[in-house]
mmCIF file of N, CA and C in Angstrom:
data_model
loop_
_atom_site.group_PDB
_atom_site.id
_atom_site.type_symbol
_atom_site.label_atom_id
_atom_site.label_comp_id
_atom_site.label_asym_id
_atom_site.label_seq_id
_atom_site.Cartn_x
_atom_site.Cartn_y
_atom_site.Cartn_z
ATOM 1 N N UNK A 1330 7.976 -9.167 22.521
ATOM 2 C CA UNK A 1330 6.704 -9.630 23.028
ATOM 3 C C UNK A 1330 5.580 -9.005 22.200
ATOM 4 N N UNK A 1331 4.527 -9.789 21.319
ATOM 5 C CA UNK A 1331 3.878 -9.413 20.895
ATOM 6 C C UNK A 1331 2.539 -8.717 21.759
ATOM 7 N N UNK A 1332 2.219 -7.989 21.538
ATOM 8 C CA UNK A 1332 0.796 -6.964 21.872
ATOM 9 C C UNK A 1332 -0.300 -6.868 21.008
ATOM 10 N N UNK A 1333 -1.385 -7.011 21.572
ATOM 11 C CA UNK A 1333 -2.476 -6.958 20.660
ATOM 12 C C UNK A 1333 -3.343 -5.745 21.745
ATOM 13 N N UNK A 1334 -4.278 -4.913 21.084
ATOM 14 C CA UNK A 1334 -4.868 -3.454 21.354
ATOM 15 C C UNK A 1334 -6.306 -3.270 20.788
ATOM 16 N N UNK A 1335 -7.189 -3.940 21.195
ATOM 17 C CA UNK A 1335 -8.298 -3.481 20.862
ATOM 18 C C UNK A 1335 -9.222 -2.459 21.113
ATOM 19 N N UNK A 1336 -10.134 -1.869 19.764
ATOM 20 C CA UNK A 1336 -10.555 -1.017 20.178
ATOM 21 C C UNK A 1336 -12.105 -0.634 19.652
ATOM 22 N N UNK A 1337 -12.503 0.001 19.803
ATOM 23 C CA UNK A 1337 -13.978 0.184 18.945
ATOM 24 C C UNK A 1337 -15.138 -0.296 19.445
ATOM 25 N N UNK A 1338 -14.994 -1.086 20.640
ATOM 26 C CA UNK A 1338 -16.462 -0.988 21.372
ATOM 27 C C UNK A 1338 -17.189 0.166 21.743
ATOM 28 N N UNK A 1339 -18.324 0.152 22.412
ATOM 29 C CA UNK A 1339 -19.492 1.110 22.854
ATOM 30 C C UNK A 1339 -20.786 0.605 23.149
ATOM 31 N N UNK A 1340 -21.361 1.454 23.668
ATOM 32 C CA UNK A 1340 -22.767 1.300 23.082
ATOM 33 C C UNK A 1340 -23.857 0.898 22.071
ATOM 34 N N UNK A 1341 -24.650 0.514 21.865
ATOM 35 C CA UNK A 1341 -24.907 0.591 20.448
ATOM 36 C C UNK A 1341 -26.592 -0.288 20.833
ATOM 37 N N UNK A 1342 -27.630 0.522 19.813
ATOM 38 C CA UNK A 1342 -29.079 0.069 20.291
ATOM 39 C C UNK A 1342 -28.918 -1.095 19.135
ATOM 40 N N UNK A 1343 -29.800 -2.049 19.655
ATOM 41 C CA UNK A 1343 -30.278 -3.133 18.618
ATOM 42 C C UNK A 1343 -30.774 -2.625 17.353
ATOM 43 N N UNK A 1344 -29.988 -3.347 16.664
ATOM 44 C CA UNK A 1344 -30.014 -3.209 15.334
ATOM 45 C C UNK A 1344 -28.499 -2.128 14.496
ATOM 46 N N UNK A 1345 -28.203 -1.878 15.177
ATOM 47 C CA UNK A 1345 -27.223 -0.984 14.791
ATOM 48 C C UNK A 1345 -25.793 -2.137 14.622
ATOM 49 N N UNK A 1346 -24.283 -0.741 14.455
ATOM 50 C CA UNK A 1346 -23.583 -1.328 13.920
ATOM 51 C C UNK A 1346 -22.556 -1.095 14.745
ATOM 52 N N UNK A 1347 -21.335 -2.019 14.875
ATOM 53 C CA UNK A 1347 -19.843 -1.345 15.155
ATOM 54 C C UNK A 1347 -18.705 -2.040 14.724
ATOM 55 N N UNK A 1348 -17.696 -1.444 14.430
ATOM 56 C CA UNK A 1348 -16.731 -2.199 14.048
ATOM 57 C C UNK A 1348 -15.430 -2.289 14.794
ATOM 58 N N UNK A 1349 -14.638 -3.349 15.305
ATOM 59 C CA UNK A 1349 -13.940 -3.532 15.975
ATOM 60 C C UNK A 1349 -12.643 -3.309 15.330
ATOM 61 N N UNK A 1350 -11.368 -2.849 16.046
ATOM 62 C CA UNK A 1350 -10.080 -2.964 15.345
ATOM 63 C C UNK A 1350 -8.969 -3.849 16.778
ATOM 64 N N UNK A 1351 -7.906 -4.269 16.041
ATOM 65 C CA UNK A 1351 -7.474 -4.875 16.681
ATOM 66 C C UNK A 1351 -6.072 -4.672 15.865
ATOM 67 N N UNK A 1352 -5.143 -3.804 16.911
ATOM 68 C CA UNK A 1352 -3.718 -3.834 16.372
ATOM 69 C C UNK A 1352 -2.605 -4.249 16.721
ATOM 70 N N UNK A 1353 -1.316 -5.650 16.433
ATOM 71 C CA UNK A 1353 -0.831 -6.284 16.731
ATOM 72 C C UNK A 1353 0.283 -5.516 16.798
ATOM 73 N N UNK A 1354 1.592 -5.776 17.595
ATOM 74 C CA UNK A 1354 2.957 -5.569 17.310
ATOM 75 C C UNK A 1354 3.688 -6.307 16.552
ATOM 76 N N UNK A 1355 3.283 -6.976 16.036
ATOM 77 C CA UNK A 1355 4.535 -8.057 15.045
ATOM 78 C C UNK A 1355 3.167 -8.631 14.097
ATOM 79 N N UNK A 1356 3.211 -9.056 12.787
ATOM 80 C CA UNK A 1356 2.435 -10.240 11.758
ATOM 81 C C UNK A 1356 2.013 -11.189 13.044
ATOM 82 N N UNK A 1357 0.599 -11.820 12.874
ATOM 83 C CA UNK A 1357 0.800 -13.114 13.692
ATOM 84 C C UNK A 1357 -0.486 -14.158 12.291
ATOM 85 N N UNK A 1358 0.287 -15.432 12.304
ATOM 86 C CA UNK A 1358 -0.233 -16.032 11.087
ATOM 87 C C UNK A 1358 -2.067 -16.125 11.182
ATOM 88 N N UNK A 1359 -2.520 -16.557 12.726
ATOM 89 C CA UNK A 1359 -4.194 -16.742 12.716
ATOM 90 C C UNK A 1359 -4.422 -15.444 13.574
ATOM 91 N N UNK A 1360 -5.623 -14.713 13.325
ATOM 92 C CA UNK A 1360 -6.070 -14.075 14.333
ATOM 93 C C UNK A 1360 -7.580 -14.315 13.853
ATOM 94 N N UNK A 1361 -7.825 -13.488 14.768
ATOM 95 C CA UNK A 1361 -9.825 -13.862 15.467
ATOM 96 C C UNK A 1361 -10.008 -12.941 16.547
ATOM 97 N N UNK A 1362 -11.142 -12.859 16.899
ATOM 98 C CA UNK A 1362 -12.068 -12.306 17.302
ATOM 99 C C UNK A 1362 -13.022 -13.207 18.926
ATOM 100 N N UNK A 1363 -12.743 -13.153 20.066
ATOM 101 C CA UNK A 1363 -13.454 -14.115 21.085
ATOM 102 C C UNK A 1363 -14.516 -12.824 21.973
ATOM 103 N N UNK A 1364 -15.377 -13.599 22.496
ATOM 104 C CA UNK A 1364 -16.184 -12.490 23.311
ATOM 105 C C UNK A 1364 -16.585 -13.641 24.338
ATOM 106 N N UNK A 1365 -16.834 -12.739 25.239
ATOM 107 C CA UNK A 1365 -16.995 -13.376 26.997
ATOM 108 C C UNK A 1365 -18.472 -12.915 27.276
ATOM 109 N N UNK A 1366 -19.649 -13.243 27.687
ATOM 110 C CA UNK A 1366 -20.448 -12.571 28.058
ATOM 111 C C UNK A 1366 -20.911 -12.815 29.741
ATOM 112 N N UNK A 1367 -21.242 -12.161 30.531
ATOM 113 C CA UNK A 1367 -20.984 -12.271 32.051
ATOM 114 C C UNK A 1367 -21.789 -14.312 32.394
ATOM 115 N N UNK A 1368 -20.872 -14.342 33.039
ATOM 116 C CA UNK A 1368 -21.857 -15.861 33.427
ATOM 117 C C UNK A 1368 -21.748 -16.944 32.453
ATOM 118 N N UNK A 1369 -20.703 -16.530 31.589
ATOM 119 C CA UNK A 1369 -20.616 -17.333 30.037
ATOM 120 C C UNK A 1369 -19.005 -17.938 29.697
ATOM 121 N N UNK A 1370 -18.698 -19.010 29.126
ATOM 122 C CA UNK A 1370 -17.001 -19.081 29.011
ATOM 123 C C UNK A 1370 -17.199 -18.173 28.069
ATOM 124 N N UNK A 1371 -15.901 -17.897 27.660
ATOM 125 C CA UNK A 1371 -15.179 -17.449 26.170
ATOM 126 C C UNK A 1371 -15.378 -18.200 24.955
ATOM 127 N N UNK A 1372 -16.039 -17.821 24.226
ATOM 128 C CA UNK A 1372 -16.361 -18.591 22.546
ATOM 129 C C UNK A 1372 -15.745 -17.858 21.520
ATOM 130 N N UNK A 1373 -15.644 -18.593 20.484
ATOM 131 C CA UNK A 1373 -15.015 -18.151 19.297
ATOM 132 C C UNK A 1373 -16.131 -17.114 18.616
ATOM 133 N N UNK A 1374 -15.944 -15.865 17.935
ATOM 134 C CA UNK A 1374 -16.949 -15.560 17.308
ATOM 135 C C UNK A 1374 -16.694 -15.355 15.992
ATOM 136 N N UNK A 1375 -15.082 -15.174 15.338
ATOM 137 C CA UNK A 1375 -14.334 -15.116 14.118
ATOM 138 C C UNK A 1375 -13.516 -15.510 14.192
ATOM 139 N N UNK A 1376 -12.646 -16.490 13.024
ATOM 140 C CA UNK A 1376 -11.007 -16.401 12.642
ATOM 141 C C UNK A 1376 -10.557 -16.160 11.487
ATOM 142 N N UNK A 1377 -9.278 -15.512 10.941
ATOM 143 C CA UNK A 1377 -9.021 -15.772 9.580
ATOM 144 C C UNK A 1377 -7.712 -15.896 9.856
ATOM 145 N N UNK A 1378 -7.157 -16.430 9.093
ATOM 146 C CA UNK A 1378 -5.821 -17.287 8.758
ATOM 147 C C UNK A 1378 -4.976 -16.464 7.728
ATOM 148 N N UNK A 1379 -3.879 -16.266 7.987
ATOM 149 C CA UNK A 1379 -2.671 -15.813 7.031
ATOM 150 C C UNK A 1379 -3.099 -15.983 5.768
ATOM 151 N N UNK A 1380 -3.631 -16.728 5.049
ATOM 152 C CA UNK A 1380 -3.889 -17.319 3.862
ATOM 153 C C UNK A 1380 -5.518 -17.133 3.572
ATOM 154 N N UNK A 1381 -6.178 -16.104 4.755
ATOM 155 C CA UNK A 1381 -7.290 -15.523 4.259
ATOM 156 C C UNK A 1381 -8.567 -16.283 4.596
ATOM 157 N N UNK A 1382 -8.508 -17.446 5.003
ATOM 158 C CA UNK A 1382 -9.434 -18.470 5.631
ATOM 159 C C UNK A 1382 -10.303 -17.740 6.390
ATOM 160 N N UNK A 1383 -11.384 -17.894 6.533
ATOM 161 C CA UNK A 1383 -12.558 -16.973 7.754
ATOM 162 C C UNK A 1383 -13.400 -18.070 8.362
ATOM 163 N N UNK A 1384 -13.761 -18.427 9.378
ATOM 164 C CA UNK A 1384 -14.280 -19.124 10.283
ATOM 165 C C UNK A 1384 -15.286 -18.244 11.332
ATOM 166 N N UNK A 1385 -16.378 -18.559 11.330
ATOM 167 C CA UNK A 1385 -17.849 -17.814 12.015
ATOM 168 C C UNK A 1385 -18.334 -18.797 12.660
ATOM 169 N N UNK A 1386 -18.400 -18.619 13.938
ATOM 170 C CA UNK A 1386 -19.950 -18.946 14.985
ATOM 171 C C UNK A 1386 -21.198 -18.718 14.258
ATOM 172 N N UNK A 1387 -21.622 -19.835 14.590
ATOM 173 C CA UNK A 1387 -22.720 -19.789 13.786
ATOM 174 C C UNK A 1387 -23.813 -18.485 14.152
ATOM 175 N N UNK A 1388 -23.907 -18.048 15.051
ATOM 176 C CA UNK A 1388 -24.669 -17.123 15.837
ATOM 177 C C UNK A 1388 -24.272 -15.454 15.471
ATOM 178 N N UNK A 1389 -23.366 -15.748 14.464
ATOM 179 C CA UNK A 1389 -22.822 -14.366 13.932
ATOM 180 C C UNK A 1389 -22.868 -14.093 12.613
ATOM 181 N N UNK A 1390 -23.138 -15.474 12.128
ATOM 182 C CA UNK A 1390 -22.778 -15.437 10.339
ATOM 183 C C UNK A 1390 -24.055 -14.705 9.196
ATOM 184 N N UNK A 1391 -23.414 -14.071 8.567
ATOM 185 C CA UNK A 1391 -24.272 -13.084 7.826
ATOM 186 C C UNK A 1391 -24.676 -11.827 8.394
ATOM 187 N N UNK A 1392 -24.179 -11.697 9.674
ATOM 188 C CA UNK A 1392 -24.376 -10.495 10.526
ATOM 189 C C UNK A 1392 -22.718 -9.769 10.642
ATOM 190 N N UNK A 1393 -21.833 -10.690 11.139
ATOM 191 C CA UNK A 1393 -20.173 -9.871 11.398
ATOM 192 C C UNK A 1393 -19.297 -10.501 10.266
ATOM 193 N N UNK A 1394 -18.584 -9.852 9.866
ATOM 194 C CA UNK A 1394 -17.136 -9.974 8.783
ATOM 195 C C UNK A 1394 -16.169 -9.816 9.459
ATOM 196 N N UNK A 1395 -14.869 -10.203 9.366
ATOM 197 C CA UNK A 1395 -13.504 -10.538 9.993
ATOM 198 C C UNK A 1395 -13.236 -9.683 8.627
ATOM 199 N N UNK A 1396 -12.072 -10.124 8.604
ATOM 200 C CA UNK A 1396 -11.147 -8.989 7.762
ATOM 201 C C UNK A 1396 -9.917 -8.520 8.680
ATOM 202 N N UNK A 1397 -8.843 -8.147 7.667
ATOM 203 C CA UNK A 1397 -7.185 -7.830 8.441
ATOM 204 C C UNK A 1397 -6.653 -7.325 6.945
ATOM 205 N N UNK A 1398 -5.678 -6.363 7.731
ATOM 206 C CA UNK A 1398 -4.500 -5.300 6.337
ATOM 207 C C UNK A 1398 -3.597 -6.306 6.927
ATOM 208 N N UNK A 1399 -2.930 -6.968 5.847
ATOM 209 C CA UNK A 1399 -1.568 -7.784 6.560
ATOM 210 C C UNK A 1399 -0.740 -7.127 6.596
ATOM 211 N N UNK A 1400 -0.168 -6.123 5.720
ATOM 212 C CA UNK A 1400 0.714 -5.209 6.207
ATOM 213 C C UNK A 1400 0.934 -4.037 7.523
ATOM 214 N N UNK A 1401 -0.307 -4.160 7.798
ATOM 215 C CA UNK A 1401 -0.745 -3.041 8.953
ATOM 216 C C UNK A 1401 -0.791 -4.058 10.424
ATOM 217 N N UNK A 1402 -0.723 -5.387 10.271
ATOM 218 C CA UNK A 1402 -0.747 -6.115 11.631
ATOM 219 C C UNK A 1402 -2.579 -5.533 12.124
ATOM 220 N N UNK A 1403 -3.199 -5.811 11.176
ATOM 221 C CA UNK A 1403 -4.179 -5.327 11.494
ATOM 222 C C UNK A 1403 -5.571 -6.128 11.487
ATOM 223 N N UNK A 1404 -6.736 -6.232 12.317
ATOM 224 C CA UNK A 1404 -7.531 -7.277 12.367
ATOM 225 C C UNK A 1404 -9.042 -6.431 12.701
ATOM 226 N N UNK A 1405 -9.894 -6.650 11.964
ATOM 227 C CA UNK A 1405 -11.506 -5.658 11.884
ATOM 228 C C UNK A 1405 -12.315 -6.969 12.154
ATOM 229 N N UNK A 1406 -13.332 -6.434 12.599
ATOM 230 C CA UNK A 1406 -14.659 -7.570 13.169
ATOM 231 C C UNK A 1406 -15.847 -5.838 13.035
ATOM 232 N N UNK A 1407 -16.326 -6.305 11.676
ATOM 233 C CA UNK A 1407 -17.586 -5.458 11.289
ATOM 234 C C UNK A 1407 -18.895 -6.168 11.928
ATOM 235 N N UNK A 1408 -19.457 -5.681 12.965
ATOM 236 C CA UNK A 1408 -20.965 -6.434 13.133
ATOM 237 C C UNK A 1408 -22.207 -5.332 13.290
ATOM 238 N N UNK A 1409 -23.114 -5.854 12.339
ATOM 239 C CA UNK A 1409 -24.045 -5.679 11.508
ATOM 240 C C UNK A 1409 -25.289 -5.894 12.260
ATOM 241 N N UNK A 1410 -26.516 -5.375 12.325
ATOM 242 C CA UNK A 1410 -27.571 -6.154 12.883
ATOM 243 C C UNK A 1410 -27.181 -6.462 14.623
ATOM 244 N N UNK A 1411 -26.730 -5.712 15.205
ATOM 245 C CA UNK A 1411 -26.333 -6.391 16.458
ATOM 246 C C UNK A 1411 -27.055 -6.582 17.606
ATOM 247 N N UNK A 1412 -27.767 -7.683 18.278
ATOM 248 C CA UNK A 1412 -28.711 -8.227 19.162
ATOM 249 C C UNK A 1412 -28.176 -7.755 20.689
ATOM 250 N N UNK A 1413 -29.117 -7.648 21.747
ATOM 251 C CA UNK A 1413 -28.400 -7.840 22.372
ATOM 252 C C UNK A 1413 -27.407 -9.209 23.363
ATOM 253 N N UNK A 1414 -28.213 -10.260 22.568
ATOM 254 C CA UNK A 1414 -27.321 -11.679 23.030
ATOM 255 C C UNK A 1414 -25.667 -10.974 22.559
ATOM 256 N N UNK A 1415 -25.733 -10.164 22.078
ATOM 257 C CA UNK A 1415 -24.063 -9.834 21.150
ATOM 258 C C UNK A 1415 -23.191 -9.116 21.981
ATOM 259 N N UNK A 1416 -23.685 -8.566 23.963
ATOM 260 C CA UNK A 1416 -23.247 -7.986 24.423
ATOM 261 C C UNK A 1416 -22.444 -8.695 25.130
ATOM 262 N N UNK A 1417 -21.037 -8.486 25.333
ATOM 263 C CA UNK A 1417 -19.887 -9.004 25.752
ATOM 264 C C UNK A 1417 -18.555 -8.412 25.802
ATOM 265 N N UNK A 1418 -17.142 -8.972 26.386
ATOM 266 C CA UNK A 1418 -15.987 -8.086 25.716
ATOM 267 C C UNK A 1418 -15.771 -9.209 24.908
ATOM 268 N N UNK A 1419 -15.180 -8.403 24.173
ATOM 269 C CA UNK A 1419 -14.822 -8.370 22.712
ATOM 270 C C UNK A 1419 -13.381 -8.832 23.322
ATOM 271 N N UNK A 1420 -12.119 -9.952 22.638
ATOM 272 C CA UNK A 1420 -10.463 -10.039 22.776
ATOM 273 C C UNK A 1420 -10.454 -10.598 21.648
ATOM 274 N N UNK A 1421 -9.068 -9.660 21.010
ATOM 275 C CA UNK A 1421 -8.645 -10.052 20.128
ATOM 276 C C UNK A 1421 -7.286 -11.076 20.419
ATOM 277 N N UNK A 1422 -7.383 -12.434 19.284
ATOM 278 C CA UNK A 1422 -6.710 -13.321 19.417
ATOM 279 C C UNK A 1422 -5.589 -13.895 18.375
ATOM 280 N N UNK A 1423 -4.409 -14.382 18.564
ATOM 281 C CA UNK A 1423 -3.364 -14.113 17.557
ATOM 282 C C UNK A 1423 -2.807 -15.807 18.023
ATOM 283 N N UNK A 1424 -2.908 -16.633 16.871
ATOM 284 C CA UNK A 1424 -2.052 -17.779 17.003
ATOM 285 C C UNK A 1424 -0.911 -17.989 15.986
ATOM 286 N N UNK A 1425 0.573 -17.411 16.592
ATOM 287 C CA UNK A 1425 1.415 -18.092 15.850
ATOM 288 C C UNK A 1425 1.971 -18.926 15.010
ATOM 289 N N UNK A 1426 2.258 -19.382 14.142
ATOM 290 C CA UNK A 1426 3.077 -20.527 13.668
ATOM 291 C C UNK A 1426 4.327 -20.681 13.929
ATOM 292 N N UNK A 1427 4.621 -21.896 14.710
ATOM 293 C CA UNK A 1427 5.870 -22.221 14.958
ATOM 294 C C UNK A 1427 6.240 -22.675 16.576
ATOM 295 N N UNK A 1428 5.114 -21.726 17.264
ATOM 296 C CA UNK A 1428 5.068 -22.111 18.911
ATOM 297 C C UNK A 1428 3.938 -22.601 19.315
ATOM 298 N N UNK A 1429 3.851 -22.842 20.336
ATOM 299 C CA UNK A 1429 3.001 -23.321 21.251
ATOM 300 C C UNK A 1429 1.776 -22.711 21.977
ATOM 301 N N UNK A 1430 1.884 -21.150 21.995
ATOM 302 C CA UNK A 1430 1.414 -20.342 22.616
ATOM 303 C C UNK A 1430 0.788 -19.627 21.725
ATOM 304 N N UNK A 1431 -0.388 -18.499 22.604
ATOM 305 C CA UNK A 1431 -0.710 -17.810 21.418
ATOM 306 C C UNK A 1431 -1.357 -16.348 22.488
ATOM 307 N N UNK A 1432 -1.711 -15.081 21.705
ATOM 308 C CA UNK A 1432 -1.965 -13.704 22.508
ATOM 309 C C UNK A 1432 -2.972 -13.299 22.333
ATOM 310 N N UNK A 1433 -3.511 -12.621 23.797
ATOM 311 C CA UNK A 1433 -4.632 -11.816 23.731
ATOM 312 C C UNK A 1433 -4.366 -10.334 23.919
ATOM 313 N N UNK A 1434 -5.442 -9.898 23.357
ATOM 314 C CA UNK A 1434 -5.783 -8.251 23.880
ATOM 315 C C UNK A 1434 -5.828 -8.196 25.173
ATOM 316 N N UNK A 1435 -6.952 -7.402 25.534
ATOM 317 C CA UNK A 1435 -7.054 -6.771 27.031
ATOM 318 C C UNK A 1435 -8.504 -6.892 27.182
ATOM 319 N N UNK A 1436 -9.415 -6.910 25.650
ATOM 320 C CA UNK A 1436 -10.775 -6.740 25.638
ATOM 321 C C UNK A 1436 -11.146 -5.044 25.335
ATOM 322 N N UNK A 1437 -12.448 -5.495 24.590
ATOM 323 C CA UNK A 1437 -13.410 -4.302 24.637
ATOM 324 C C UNK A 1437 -14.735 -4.215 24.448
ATOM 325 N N UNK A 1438 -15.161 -3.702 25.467
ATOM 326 C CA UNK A 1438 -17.093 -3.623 26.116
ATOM 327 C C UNK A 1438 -17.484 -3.777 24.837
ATOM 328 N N UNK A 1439 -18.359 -4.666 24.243
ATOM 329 C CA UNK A 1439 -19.980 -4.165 23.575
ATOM 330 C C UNK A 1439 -20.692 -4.742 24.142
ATOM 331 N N UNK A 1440 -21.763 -3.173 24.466
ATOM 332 C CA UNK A 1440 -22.937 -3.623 24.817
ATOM 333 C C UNK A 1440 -24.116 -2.992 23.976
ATOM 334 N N UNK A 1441 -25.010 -3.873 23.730
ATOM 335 C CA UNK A 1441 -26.407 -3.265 22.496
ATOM 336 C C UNK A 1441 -27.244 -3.635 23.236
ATOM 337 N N UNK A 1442 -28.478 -2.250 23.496
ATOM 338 C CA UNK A 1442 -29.144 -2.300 24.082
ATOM 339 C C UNK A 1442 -30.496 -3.011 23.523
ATOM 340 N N UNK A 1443 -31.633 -3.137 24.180
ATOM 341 C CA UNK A 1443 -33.099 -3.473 23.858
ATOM 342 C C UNK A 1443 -33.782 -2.268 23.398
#
């Protein structure tokens, strides 16, 4: 059963920075980055693809970088400039190739203040 473990939220005043990690138990071919904010569905905010592909919400781009060690099962979400529209949990997301299904984290708080 794959596991995903995120970590690296906090605090953080507007304008500042944090970077997220996200560590899998097994390779998984897509992963990304989703955030929830209270009163809000779940939106995409990053993806990158086995093959290095990166995909941004528009509401993030030029502000957060995706990035992953493929050998490390490993997945980063650097955000830059961070508003507080940017406060939410953070889940990291893993879509397979080959099944049907796909895994989340557990989440992790950011919140940036005013």
């Amino acid at each position: 059963q794959v596991r995903l473990v995120e970590s690296g939220g906090g605090l953080v005043q507007a304008g500042g920075s944090l970077r997220l990690s996200c560590a899998a138990s097994s390779s998984i071919y897509t992963m990304g980055w989703y955030r929830q904010a209270p009163g809000k569905q779940r939106e995409l905010v990053a993806t990158i693809s086995g093959g290095g592909s990166t995909n941004y919400a528009d509401s993030v781009k030029g502000r957060f970088t995706i990035s992953r060690e493929y050998a490390k099962n490993k997945v980063y979400l650097q955000m830059n400039s961070l508003k507080p529209e940017d406060t939410a949990v953070y889940f990291c997301n893993g879509k397979p190739v080959g099944v049907l299904y796909e895994f989340w984290g557990q989440g992790t708080q950011v919140t940036v203040s005013s």
